[in-house]
């Protein structure tokens, strides 16, 4: 079965992705490419494209609801790592549900995690 996030991308085009500056600082072990971020507040950065009226992360390669991939998935910020797809781990995710709804997609259900084939 394909992971539902691979045909979604809604969270990456709904929320501001804030991160501590150290996540994008190679000197502190940060992995997020600093060129894909911009300053937000004194100790925070934000993924480019997500701090605007119609957010869309610069690392997102997607047609929302059809195909989606994160161009920096192994290097993505902790905020991204913390968002689970609804029912991926046995419970609904409010963030996932709100993002999908905002883009006209149905919320995921437990059945979305079973391969009908």
PDB file of C-alpha atoms in Angstrom:
ATOM      1  CA  UNK A   1       0.000   0.000   0.000  1.00  0.00           C
ATOM      2  CA  UNK A   2       1.126   3.547  -0.626  1.00  0.00           C
ATOM      3  CA  UNK A   3       1.380   5.817   2.373  1.00  0.00           C
ATOM      4  CA  UNK A   4      -1.537   8.324   2.248  1.00  0.00           C
ATOM      5  CA  UNK A   5       0.888  11.261   2.570  1.00  0.00           C
ATOM      6  CA  UNK A   6       2.346  10.389  -0.849  1.00  0.00           C
ATOM      7  CA  UNK A   7      -0.918  11.500  -2.454  1.00  0.00           C
ATOM      8  CA  UNK A   8      -1.681  14.408  -0.131  1.00  0.00           C
ATOM      9  CA  UNK A   9       0.768  17.215   0.761  1.00  0.00           C
ATOM     10  CA  UNK A  10      -1.917  19.268   2.499  1.00  0.00           C
ATOM     11  CA  UNK A  11      -0.022  19.840   5.750  1.00  0.00           C
ATOM     12  CA  UNK A  12       2.953  21.264   3.824  1.00  0.00           C
ATOM     13  CA  UNK A  13       0.627  23.751   2.158  1.00  0.00           C
ATOM     14  CA  UNK A  14      -1.373  24.725   5.249  1.00  0.00           C
ATOM     15  CA  UNK A  15       0.908  25.442   8.195  1.00  0.00           C
ATOM     16  CA  UNK A  16       3.838  27.678   9.012  1.00  0.00           C
ATOM     17  CA  UNK A  17       6.850  25.462   9.666  1.00  0.00           C
ATOM     18  CA  UNK A  18       8.855  27.062  12.433  1.00  0.00           C
ATOM     19  CA  UNK A  19      12.106  25.649  13.756  1.00  0.00           C
ATOM     20  CA  UNK A  20      14.804  26.541  16.240  1.00  0.00           C
ATOM     21  CA  UNK A  21      17.734  28.191  14.452  1.00  0.00           C
ATOM     22  CA  UNK A  22      20.015  25.329  15.469  1.00  0.00           C
ATOM     23  CA  UNK A  23      18.111  22.867  13.259  1.00  0.00           C
ATOM     24  CA  UNK A  24      19.496  24.771  10.256  1.00  0.00           C
ATOM     25  CA  UNK A  25      22.985  25.447  11.613  1.00  0.00           C
ATOM     26  CA  UNK A  26      25.560  22.882  10.492  1.00  0.00           C
ATOM     27  CA  UNK A  27      27.890  23.979  13.331  1.00  0.00           C
ATOM     28  CA  UNK A  28      25.356  22.657  15.882  1.00  0.00           C
ATOM     29  CA  UNK A  29      24.514  19.504  13.934  1.00  0.00           C
ATOM     30  CA  UNK A  30      21.497  21.029  12.212  1.00  0.00           C
ATOM     31  CA  UNK A  31      20.420  19.227   9.051  1.00  0.00           C
ATOM     32  CA  UNK A  32      17.756  21.498   7.564  1.00  0.00           C
ATOM     33  CA  UNK A  33      19.283  23.346   4.583  1.00  0.00           C
ATOM     34  CA  UNK A  34      19.556  26.946   5.803  1.00  0.00           C
ATOM     35  CA  UNK A  35      18.987  28.279   2.273  1.00  0.00           C
ATOM     36  CA  UNK A  36      15.453  26.868   2.462  1.00  0.00           C
ATOM     37  CA  UNK A  37      14.705  28.820   5.637  1.00  0.00           C
ATOM     38  CA  UNK A  38      14.342  32.459   6.625  1.00  0.00           C
ATOM     39  CA  UNK A  39      14.464  34.277   9.969  1.00  0.00           C
ATOM     40  CA  UNK A  40      11.233  34.414  11.972  1.00  0.00           C
ATOM     41  CA  UNK A  41      12.092  35.590  15.500  1.00  0.00           C
ATOM     42  CA  UNK A  42      15.327  35.837  17.457  1.00  0.00           C
ATOM     43  CA  UNK A  43      15.767  32.090  18.005  1.00  0.00           C
ATOM     44  CA  UNK A  44      13.473  30.827  15.281  1.00  0.00           C
ATOM     45  CA  UNK A  45      13.586  30.285  11.562  1.00  0.00           C
ATOM     46  CA  UNK A  46      10.792  29.236   9.243  1.00  0.00           C
ATOM     47  CA  UNK A  47      10.733  27.147   6.107  1.00  0.00           C
ATOM     48  CA  UNK A  48      10.516  29.508   3.130  1.00  0.00           C
ATOM     49  CA  UNK A  49       7.013  29.825   1.764  1.00  0.00           C
ATOM     50  CA  UNK A  50       5.224  28.837   4.958  1.00  0.00           C
ATOM     51  CA  UNK A  51       5.018  32.214   6.687  1.00  0.00           C
ATOM     52  CA  UNK A  52       2.561  33.834   4.313  1.00  0.00           C
ATOM     53  CA  UNK A  53      -1.200  34.059   3.790  1.00  0.00           C
ATOM     54  CA  UNK A  54      -1.260  30.963   1.557  1.00  0.00           C
ATOM     55  CA  UNK A  55       1.552  28.825   2.956  1.00  0.00           C
ATOM     56  CA  UNK A  56       3.404  26.296   0.851  1.00  0.00           C
ATOM     57  CA  UNK A  57       6.751  24.891   1.886  1.00  0.00           C
ATOM     58  CA  UNK A  58       9.589  25.454  -0.561  1.00  0.00           C
ATOM     59  CA  UNK A  59      10.599  21.785  -0.145  1.00  0.00           C
ATOM     60  CA  UNK A  60       7.172  20.516  -1.213  1.00  0.00           C
ATOM     61  CA  UNK A  61       6.940  18.891  -4.632  1.00  0.00           C
ATOM     62  CA  UNK A  62       3.245  18.191  -4.980  1.00  0.00           C
ATOM     63  CA  UNK A  63      -0.076  18.572  -6.628  1.00  0.00           C
ATOM     64  CA  UNK A  64      -2.163  18.562  -3.459  1.00  0.00           C
ATOM     65  CA  UNK A  65      -4.382  15.504  -3.270  1.00  0.00           C
ATOM     66  CA  UNK A  66      -2.697  13.756  -6.199  1.00  0.00           C
ATOM     67  CA  UNK A  67       1.020  13.297  -5.510  1.00  0.00           C
ATOM     68  CA  UNK A  68       3.352  14.636  -2.878  1.00  0.00           C
ATOM     69  CA  UNK A  69       6.943  14.394  -1.795  1.00  0.00           C
ATOM     70  CA  UNK A  70       9.216  16.364   0.482  1.00  0.00           C
ATOM     71  CA  UNK A  71      12.410  17.342  -1.278  1.00  0.00           C
ATOM     72  CA  UNK A  72      14.317  17.216   2.023  1.00  0.00           C
ATOM     73  CA  UNK A  73      12.434  14.413   3.798  1.00  0.00           C
ATOM     74  CA  UNK A  74      15.460  12.939   5.627  1.00  0.00           C
ATOM     75  CA  UNK A  75      16.537  16.476   6.616  1.00  0.00           C
ATOM     76  CA  UNK A  76      13.116  17.932   7.437  1.00  0.00           C
ATOM     77  CA  UNK A  77      12.574  19.999  10.613  1.00  0.00           C
ATOM     78  CA  UNK A  78      11.373  18.436  13.847  1.00  0.00           C
ATOM     79  CA  UNK A  79       8.010  20.221  13.462  1.00  0.00           C
ATOM     80  CA  UNK A  80       7.395  18.207  10.299  1.00  0.00           C
ATOM     81  CA  UNK A  81       8.501  14.961  11.919  1.00  0.00           C
ATOM     82  CA  UNK A  82       5.950  15.492  14.688  1.00  0.00           C
ATOM     83  CA  UNK A  83       2.892  15.681  12.414  1.00  0.00           C
ATOM     84  CA  UNK A  84       1.375  12.245  11.987  1.00  0.00           C
ATOM     85  CA  UNK A  85      -1.184  11.269   9.412  1.00  0.00           C
ATOM     86  CA  UNK A  86      -4.558  10.477  10.951  1.00  0.00           C
ATOM     87  CA  UNK A  87      -4.796   6.870  12.082  1.00  0.00           C
ATOM     88  CA  UNK A  88      -1.201   6.107  11.128  1.00  0.00           C
ATOM     89  CA  UNK A  89      -0.560   5.169  14.751  1.00  0.00           C
ATOM     90  CA  UNK A  90      -4.110   4.270  15.773  1.00  0.00           C
ATOM     91  CA  UNK A  91      -5.563   7.714  16.464  1.00  0.00           C
ATOM     92  CA  UNK A  92      -6.822  10.741  14.586  1.00  0.00           C
ATOM     93  CA  UNK A  93      -4.506  13.713  14.010  1.00  0.00           C
ATOM     94  CA  UNK A  94      -6.192  17.094  14.313  1.00  0.00           C
ATOM     95  CA  UNK A  95      -3.420  18.754  12.266  1.00  0.00           C
ATOM     96  CA  UNK A  96      -3.784  16.231   9.453  1.00  0.00           C
ATOM     97  CA  UNK A  97      -7.580  16.445   9.472  1.00  0.00           C
ATOM     98  CA  UNK A  98      -7.595  20.274   9.406  1.00  0.00           C
ATOM     99  CA  UNK A  99      -5.049  20.435   6.586  1.00  0.00           C
ATOM    100  CA  UNK A 100      -6.875  17.901   4.459  1.00  0.00           C
ATOM    101  CA  UNK A 101     -10.207  19.658   5.049  1.00  0.00           C
ATOM    102  CA  UNK A 102      -8.659  23.036   4.135  1.00  0.00           C
ATOM    103  CA  UNK A 103      -7.718  21.585   0.741  1.00  0.00           C
ATOM    104  CA  UNK A 104     -11.055  19.873   0.126  1.00  0.00           C
ATOM    105  CA  UNK A 105      -9.740  16.383   0.836  1.00  0.00           C
ATOM    106  CA  UNK A 106     -11.601  13.877   2.997  1.00  0.00           C
ATOM    107  CA  UNK A 107     -10.077  13.141   6.386  1.00  0.00           C
ATOM    108  CA  UNK A 108      -8.304   9.820   6.679  1.00  0.00           C
ATOM    109  CA  UNK A 109     -10.002   6.915   8.419  1.00  0.00           C
ATOM    110  CA  UNK A 110      -8.611   3.675   9.836  1.00  0.00           C
ATOM    111  CA  UNK A 111      -9.704   1.977   6.593  1.00  0.00           C
ATOM    112  CA  UNK A 112      -7.208   4.108   4.641  1.00  0.00           C
ATOM    113  CA  UNK A 113      -4.439   2.084   6.281  1.00  0.00           C
ATOM    114  CA  UNK A 114      -5.629  -1.277   4.983  1.00  0.00           C
ATOM    115  CA  UNK A 115      -4.757  -2.486   1.513  1.00  0.00           C
ATOM    116  CA  UNK A 116      -8.055  -3.553  -0.079  1.00  0.00           C
ATOM    117  CA  UNK A 117      -6.142  -5.483  -2.749  1.00  0.00           C
TER     118      UNK A 117
END
